[in-house]
Short mmCIF file of C-alpha atoms in Angstrom, two decimals:
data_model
loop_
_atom_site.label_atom_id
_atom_site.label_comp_id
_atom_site.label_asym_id
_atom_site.label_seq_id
_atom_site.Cartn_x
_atom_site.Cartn_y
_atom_site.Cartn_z
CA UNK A 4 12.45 22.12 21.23
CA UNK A 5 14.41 22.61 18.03
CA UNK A 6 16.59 20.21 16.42
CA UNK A 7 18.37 20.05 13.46
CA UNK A 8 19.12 16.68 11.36
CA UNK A 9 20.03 15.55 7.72
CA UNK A 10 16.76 13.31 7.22
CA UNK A 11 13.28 12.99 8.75
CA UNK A 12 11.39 9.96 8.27
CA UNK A 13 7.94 10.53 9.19
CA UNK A 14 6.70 6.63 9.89
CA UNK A 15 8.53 3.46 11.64
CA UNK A 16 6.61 0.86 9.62
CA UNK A 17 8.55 -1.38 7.17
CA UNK A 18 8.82 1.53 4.60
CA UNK A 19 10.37 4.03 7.26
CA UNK A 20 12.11 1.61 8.79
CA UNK A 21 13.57 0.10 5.27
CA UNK A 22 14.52 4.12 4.42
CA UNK A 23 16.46 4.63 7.33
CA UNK A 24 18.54 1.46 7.00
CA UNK A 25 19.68 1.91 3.71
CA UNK A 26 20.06 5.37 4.00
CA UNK A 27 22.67 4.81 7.19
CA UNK A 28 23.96 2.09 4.90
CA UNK A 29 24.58 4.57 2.34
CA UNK A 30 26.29 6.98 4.43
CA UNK A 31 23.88 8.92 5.91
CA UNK A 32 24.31 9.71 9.47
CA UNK A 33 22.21 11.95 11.40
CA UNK A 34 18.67 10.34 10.75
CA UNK A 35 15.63 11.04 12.90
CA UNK A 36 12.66 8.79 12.66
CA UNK A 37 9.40 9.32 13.99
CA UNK A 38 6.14 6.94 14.66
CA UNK A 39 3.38 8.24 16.17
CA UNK A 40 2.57 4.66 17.90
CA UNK A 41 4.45 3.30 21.47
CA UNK A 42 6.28 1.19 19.31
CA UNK A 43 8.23 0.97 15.70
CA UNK A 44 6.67 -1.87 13.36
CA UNK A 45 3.33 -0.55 12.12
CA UNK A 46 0.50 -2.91 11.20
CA UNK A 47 2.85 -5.62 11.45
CA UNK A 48 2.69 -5.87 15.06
CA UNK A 49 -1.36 -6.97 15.00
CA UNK A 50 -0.57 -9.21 11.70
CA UNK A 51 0.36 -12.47 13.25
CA UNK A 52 -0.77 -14.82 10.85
CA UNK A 53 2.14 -15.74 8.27
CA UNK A 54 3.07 -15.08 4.70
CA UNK A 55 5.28 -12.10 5.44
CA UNK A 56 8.97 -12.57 4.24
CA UNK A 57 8.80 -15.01 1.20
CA UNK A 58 10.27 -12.56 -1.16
CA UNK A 59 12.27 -10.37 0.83
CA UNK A 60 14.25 -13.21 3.60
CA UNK A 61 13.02 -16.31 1.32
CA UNK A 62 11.14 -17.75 4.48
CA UNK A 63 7.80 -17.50 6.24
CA UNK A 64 7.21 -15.30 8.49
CA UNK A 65 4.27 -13.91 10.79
CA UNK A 66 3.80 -9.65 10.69
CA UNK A 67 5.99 -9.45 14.32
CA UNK A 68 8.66 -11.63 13.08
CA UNK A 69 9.29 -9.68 9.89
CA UNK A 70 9.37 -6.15 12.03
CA UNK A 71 11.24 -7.68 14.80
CA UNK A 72 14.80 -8.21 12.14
CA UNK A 73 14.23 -4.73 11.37
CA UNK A 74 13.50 -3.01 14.44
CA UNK A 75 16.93 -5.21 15.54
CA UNK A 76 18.69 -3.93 12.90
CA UNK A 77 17.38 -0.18 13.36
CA UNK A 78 18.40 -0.72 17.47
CA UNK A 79 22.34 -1.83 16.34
CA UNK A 80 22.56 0.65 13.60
CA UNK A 81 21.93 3.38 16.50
CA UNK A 82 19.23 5.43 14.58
CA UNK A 83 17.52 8.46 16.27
CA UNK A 84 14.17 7.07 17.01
CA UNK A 85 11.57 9.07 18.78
CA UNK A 86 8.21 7.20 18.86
CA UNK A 87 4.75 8.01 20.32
CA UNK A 88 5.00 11.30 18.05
CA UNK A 89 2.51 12.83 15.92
CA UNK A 90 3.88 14.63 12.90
CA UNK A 91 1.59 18.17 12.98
CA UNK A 92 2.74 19.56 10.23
CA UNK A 93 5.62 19.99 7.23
CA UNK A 94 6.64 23.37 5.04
CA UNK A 95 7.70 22.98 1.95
CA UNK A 96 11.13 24.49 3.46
CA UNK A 97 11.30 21.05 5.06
CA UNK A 98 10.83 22.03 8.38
CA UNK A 99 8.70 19.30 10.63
CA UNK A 100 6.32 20.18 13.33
CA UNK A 101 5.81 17.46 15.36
CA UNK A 102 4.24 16.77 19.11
CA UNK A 103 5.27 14.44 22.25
CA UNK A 104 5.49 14.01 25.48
CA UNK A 105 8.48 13.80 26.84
CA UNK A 106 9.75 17.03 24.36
CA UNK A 107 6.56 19.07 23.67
CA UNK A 108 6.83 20.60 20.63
CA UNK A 109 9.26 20.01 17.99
CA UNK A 110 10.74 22.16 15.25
CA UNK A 111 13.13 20.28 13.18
CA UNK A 112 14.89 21.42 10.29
CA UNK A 113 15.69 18.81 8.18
CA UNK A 114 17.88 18.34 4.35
CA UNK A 115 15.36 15.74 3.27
CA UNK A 116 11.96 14.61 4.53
CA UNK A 117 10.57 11.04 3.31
CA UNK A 118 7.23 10.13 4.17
CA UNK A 119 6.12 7.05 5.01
CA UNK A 120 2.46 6.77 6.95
CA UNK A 121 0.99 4.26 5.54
CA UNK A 122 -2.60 3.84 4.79
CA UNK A 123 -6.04 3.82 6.83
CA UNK A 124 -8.73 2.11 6.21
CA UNK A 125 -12.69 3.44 4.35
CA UNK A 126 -15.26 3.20 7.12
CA UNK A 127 -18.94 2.56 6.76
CA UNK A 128 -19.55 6.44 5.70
CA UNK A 129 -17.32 6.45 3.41
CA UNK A 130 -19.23 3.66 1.05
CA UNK A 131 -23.24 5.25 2.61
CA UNK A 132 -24.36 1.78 3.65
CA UNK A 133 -28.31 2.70 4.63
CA UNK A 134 -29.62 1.63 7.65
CA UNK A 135 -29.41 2.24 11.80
CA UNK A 136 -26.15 2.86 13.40
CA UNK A 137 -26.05 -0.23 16.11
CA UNK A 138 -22.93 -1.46 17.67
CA UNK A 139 -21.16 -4.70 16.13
CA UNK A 140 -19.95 -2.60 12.37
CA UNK A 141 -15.96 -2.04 12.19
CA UNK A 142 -13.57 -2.30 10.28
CA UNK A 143 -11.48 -5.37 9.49
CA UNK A 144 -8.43 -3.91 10.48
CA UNK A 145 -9.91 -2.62 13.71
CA UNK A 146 -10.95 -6.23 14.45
CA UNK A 147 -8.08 -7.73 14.06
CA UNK A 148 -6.44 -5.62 16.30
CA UNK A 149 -9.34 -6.14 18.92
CA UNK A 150 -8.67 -10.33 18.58
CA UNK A 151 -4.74 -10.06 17.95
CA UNK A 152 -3.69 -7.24 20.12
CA UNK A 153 -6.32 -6.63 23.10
CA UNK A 154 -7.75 -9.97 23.17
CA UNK A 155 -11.31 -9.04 22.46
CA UNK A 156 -13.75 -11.13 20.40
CA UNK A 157 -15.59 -8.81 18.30
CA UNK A 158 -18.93 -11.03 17.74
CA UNK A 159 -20.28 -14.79 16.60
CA UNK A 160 -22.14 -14.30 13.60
CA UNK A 161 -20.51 -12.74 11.18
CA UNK A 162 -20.59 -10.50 7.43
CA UNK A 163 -17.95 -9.32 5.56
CA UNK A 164 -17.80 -7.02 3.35
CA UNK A 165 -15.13 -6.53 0.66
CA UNK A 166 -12.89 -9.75 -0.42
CA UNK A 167 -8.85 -8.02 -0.01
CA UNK A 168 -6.94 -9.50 1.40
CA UNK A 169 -7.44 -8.15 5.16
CA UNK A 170 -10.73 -9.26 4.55
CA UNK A 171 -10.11 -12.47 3.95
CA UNK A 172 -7.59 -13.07 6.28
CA UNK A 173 -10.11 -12.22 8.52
CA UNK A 174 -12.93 -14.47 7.71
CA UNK A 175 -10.54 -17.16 8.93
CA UNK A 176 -9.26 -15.50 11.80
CA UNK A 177 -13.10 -15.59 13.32
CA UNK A 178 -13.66 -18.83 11.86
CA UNK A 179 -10.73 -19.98 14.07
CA UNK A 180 -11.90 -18.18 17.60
CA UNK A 181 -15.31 -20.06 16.62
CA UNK A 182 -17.68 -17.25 14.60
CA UNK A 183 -19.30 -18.54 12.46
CA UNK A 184 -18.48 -16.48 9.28
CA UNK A 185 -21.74 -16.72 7.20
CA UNK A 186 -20.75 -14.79 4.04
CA UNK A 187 -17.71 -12.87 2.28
CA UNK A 188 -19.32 -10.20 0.63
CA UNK A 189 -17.76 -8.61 -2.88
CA UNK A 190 -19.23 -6.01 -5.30
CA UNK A 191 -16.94 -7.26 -8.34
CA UNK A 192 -16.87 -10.14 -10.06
CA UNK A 193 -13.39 -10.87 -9.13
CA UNK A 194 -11.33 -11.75 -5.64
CA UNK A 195 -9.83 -7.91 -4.59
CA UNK A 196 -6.94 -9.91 -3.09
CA UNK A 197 -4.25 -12.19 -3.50
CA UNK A 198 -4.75 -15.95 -5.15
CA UNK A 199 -3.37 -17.31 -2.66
CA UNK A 200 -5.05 -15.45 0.22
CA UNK A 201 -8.49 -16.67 -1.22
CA UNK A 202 -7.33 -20.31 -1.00
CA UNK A 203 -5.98 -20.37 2.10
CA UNK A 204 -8.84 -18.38 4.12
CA UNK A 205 -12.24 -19.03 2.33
CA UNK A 206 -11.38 -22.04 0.21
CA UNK A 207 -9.79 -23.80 2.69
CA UNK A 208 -12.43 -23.16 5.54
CA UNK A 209 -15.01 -23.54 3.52
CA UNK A 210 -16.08 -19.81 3.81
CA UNK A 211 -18.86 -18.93 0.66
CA UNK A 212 -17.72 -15.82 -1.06
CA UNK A 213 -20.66 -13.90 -3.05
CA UNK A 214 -19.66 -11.98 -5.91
CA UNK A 215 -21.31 -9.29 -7.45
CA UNK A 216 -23.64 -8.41 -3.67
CA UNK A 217 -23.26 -5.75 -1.33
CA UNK A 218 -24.69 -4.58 1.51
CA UNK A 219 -27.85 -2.34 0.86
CA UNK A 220 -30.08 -1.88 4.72
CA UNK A 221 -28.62 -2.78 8.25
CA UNK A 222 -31.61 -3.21 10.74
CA UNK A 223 -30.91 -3.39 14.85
CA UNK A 224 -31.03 -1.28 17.50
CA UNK A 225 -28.50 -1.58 20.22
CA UNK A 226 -26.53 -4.49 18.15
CA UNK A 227 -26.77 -5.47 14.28
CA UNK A 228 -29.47 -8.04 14.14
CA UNK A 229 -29.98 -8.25 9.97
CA UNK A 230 -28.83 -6.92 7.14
CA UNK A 231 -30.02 -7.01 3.24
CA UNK A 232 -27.94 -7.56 0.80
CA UNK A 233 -28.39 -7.47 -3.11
CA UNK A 234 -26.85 -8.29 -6.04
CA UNK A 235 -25.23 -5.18 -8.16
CA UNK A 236 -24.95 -4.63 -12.17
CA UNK A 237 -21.28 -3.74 -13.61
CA UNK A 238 -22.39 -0.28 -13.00
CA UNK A 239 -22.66 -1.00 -9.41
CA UNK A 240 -26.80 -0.19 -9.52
CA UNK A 241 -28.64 -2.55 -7.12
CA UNK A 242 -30.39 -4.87 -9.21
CA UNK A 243 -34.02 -4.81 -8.06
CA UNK A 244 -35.63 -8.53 -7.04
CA UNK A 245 -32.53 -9.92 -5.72
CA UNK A 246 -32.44 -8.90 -2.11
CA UNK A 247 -32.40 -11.11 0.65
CA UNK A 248 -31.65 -10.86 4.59
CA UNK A 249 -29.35 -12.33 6.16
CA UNK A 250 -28.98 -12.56 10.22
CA UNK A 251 -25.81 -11.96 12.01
CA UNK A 252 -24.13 -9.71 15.31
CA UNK A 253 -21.30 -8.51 13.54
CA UNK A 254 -20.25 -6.95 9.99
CA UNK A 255 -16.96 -6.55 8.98
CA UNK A 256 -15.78 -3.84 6.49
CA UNK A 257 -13.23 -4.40 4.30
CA UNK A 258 -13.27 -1.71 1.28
CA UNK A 259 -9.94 -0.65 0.76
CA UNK A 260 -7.27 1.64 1.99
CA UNK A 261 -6.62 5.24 1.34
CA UNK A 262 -2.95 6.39 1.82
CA UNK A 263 -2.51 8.73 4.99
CA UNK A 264 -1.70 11.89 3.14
CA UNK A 265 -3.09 14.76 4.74
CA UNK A 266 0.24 16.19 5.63
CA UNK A 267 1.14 15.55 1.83
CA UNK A 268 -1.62 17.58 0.79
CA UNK A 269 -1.38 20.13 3.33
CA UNK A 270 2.10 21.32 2.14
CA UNK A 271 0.75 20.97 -1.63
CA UNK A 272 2.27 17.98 -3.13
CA UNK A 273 0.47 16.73 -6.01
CA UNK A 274 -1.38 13.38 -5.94
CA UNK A 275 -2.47 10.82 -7.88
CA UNK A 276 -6.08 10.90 -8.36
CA UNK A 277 -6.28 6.90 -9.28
CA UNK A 278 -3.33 5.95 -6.28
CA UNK A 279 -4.22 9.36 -3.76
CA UNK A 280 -0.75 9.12 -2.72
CA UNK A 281 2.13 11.22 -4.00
CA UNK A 282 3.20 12.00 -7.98
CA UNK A 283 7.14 10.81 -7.98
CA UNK A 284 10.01 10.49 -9.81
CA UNK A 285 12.17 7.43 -10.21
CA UNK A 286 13.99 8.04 -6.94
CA UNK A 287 10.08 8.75 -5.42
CA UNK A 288 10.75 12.32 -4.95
CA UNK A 289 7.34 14.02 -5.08
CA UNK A 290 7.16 17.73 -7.06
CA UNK A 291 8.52 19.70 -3.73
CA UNK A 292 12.52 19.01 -3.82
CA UNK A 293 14.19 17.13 -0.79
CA UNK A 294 10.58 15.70 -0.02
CA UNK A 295 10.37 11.67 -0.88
CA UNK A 296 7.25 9.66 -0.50
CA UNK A 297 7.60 5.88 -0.07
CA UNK A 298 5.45 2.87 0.86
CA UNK A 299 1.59 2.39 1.38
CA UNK A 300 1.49 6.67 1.95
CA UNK A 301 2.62 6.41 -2.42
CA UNK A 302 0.78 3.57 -3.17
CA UNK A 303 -1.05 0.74 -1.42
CA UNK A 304 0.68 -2.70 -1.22
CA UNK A 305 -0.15 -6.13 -1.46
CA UNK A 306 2.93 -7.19 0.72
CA UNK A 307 4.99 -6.37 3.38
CA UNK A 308 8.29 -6.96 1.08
CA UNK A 309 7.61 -4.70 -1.70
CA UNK A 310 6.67 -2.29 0.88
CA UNK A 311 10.57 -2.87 2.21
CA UNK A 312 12.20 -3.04 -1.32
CA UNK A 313 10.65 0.37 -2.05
CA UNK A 314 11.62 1.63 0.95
CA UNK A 315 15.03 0.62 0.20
CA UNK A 316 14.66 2.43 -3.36
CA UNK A 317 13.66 5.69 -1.63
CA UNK A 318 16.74 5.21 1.02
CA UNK A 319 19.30 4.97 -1.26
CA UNK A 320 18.05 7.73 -3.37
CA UNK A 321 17.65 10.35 -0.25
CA UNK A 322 21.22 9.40 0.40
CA UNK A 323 22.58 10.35 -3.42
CA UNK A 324 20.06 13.96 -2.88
CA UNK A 325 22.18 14.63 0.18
CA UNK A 326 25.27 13.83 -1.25
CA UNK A 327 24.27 15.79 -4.59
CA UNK A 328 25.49 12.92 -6.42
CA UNK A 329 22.31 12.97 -8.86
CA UNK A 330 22.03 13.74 -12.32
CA UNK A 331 19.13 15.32 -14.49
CA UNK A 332 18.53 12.96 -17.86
CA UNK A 333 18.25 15.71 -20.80
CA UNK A 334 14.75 15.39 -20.64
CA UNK A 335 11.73 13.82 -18.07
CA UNK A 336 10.06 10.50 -19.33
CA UNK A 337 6.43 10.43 -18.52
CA UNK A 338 4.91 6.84 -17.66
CA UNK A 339 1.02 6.62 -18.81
CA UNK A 340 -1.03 4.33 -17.82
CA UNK A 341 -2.48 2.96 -21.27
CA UNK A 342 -5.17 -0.32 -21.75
CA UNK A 343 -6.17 -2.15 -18.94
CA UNK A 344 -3.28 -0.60 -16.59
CA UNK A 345 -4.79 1.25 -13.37
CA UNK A 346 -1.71 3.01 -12.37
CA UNK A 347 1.79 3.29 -12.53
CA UNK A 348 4.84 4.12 -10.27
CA UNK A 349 6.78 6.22 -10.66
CA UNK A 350 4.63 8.32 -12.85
CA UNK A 351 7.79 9.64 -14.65
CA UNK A 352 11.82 8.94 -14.81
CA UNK A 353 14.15 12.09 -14.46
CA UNK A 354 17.78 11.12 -13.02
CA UNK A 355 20.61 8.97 -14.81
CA UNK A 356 21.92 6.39 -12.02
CA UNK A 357 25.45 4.93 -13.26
CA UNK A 358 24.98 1.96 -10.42
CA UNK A 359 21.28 1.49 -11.46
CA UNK A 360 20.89 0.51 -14.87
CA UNK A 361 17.10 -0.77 -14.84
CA UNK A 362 14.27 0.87 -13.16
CA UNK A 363 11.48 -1.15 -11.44
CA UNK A 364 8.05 -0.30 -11.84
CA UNK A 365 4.56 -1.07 -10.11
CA UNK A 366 1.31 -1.18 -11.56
CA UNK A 367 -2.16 -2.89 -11.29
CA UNK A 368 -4.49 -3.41 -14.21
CA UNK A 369 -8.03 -3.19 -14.05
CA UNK A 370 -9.41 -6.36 -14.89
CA UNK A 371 -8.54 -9.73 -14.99
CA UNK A 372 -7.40 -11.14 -17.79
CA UNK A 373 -5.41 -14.57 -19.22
CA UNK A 374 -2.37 -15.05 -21.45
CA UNK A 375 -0.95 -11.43 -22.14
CA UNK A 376 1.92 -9.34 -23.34
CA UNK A 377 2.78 -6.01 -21.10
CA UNK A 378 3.32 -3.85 -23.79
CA UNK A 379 6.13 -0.63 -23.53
CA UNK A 380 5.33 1.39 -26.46
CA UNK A 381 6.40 4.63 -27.77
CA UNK A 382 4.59 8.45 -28.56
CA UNK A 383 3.65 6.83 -31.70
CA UNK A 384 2.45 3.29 -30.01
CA UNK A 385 5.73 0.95 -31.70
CA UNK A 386 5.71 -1.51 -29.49
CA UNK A 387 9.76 -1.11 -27.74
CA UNK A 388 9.55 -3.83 -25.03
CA UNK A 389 7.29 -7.14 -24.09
CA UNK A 390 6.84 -8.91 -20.85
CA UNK A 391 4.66 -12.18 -21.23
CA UNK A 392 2.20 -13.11 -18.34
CA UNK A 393 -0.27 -15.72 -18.04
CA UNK A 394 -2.80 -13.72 -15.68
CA UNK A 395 -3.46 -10.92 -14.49
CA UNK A 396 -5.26 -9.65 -11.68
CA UNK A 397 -6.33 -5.99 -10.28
CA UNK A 398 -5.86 -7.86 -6.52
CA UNK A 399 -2.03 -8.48 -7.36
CA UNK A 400 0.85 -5.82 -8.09
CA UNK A 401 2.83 -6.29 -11.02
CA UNK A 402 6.17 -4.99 -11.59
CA UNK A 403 8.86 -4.92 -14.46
CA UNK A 404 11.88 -3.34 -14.88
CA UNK A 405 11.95 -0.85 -17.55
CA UNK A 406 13.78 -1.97 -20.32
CA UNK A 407 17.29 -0.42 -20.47
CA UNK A 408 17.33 0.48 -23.89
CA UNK A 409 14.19 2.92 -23.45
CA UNK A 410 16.63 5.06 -21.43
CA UNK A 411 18.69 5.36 -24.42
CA UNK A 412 16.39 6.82 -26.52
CA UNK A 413 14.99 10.24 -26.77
CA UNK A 414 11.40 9.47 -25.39
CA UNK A 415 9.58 11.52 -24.10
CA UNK A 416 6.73 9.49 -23.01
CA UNK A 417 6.57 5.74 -22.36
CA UNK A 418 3.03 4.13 -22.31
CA UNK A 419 2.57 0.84 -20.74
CA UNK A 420 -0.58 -1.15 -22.01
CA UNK A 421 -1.57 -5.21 -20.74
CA UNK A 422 -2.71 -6.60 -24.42
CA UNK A 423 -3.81 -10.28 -25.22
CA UNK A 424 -1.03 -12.03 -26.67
CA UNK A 425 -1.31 -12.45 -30.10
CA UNK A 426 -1.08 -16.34 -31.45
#
């Protein structure tokens, strides 16, 4: 089948699903979106514990609540939605090649593509834990979905590994169905996830979380019986001396997310080596015109609503490409990453918005630190702009709005730097 349309969105999670809103809001009318699950929402649908919504609807809401007022919106707004289908392919003539079963094969020819995937999570191979391969290992996202969706209880006696905030979240969710969670696992020295999250799922519950171990032998045969674990350097070396064994049925891997962007790199959009999603403008436009990367796919998230407000930025900047209402700034602003800041997006500014006079960005530092200034300085490091903060942590996502004035000014690079504040 072929089929022709003004915008693809390739995912119906909260970032697809906050594109096509605001894109329809903005005047854009013949919008196809695609999931490749039976249903829109994403990983919201197996997230039912709360703490989704506080920024975004200023109330608390659990993962299904907070999909089902957009998928209602998305059902009155009368948006093409075709779900159970996998995107195959995309050209960098934005053309999508995509695969279901009630049409076969689809060709559609779209004026603007914006991706939106997601993220999936690192196995066990991806980290080279040593040991046998028994039954009882998965990933924390794969349990939840076995106790949330399917109703399955993955095992009693359980290991985690890795301290985000799925992790976490986890660690209580077992504790609840009556595990007994014997250890959070995390190779830093700091909490990978939100304050909050470690408060209300390990603190709370009483759940020990060991910093600086990992997991280093996994012994069992048809089910996990033991593991080792040891303690690690800065370096991440095993330190010799400090192993110990630990009994338990179940591990639980939670080592981060990678951004789902093999159709990204297929069609040869540049990525990030530090984010491995997309490089993008201020409107998140990757390097191939037309094409517009937004959500977890650009960047990985530590909530659902920043996920929906970028979503938003990419939907009303699809609709100004379609209605060629941009225009080029004289020259590109480049945002580096300078002291103690992981990464930034966007990764550089190109188009003068009358309506949008301040540009947000998001970043993560590196390490944790207390009582700083984030520092906008220029090619010759004058300090142009200062945010205060009292922490900072590599498990939460900052974000500032670039300070008008830089916009002014002939710059042509902008680096942003997290410094102790000076007394």
């Amino acid at each position: 089948m072929k089929l022709k349309c003004d915008l693809v969105i390739i995912g119906g999670g909260p970032a697809g699903m906050a594109v096509a809103l605001e894109a329809r809001k903005n005047g854009v009318e013949d919008i196809l979106l695609l999931e490749r699950n039976k249903y829109l929402g994403g990983i919201l649908s197996q997230c039912t514990h709360k703490g989704f919504g506080l920024q975004y609807f200023k109330e608390e809401l659990t993962g299904p609540e907070y999909a089902d007022k957009f998928i209602c919106q998305i059902k009155q707004s009368k948006i093409n939605i075709k779900t159970g289908t996998t995107v195959l392919k995309i050209t960098s003539g934005k053309q999508v090649i995509a695969l279901n079963r009630d049409d076969g094969l689809l060709f559609v020819n779209a004026k603007a593509i914006v991706l939106a995937m997601g993220c999936r999570e690192r196995t066990r191979g991806a980290i080279a834990i040593a040991g046998s391969r028994p039954a009882g290992i998965f990933t924390a996202g794969t349990a939840q979905r076995y106790i949330n969706i399917e109703g399955y209880m993955p095992g009693r006696e359980v290991v985690i590994l890795g301290s985000d905030d799925i992790g976490v979240i986890m660690a209580r969710r077992m504790s609840l169905e009556g595990a007994r969670v014997k250890a959070v696992l995390e190779t830093m020295s700091f909490s990978a996830g939100l304050i909050r999250s470690k408060m209300q799922c390990l603190d709370n519950f009483n759940i020990p979380l060991k910093f600086n171990y990992t997991i280093t032998n996994i012994e069992g045969e048809k089910r996990v019986e033991k593991i080792t674990i040891a303690r690690v350097d800065k370096n991440m070396k095993v330190i010799s001396g400090t192993e110990e064994k630990i009994s338990c049925d179940t591990i639980l891997l939670s080592v981060g997310l990678i951004p789902e962007n093999e159709l990204s790199t297929e069609v040869g959009i540049k990525s990030d080596r530090v984010t491995m999603g997309p490089v993008v403008n201020d409107n998140r436009e990757t390097e191939i015109e037309g094409i517009f990367a937004c959500g977890n796919v650009l960047h990985v998230h530590d909530l659902a609503d920043s996920v929906t407000e970028e979503g938003e930025i990419a939907g009303r900047a699809v609709s100004r490409y379609l209605k060629k209402e941009r225009r080029h700034r004289p020259q590109s602003i480049k945002i580096i990453p300078g002291s103690n800041i992981k990464y930034m997006i966007p990764q550089h500014i190109e188009y003068i918005m009358p309506e949008r006079k301040k540009i947000k960005l998001f970043m993560r530092v590196k390490n944790p630190a207390e009582t700083v200034r984030i520092n906008f300085k220029d090619n010759k490091g004058k300090v142009l702009a200062s945010y205060k903060k009292r922490t900072v942590t590599p498990g939460e996502m900052l974000n500032f709005y670039l300070p008008e004035t830089l916009l002014t000014e002939q710059l042509k690079n902008v680096t942003v730097s997290v410094e102790q504040k000076s007394r």
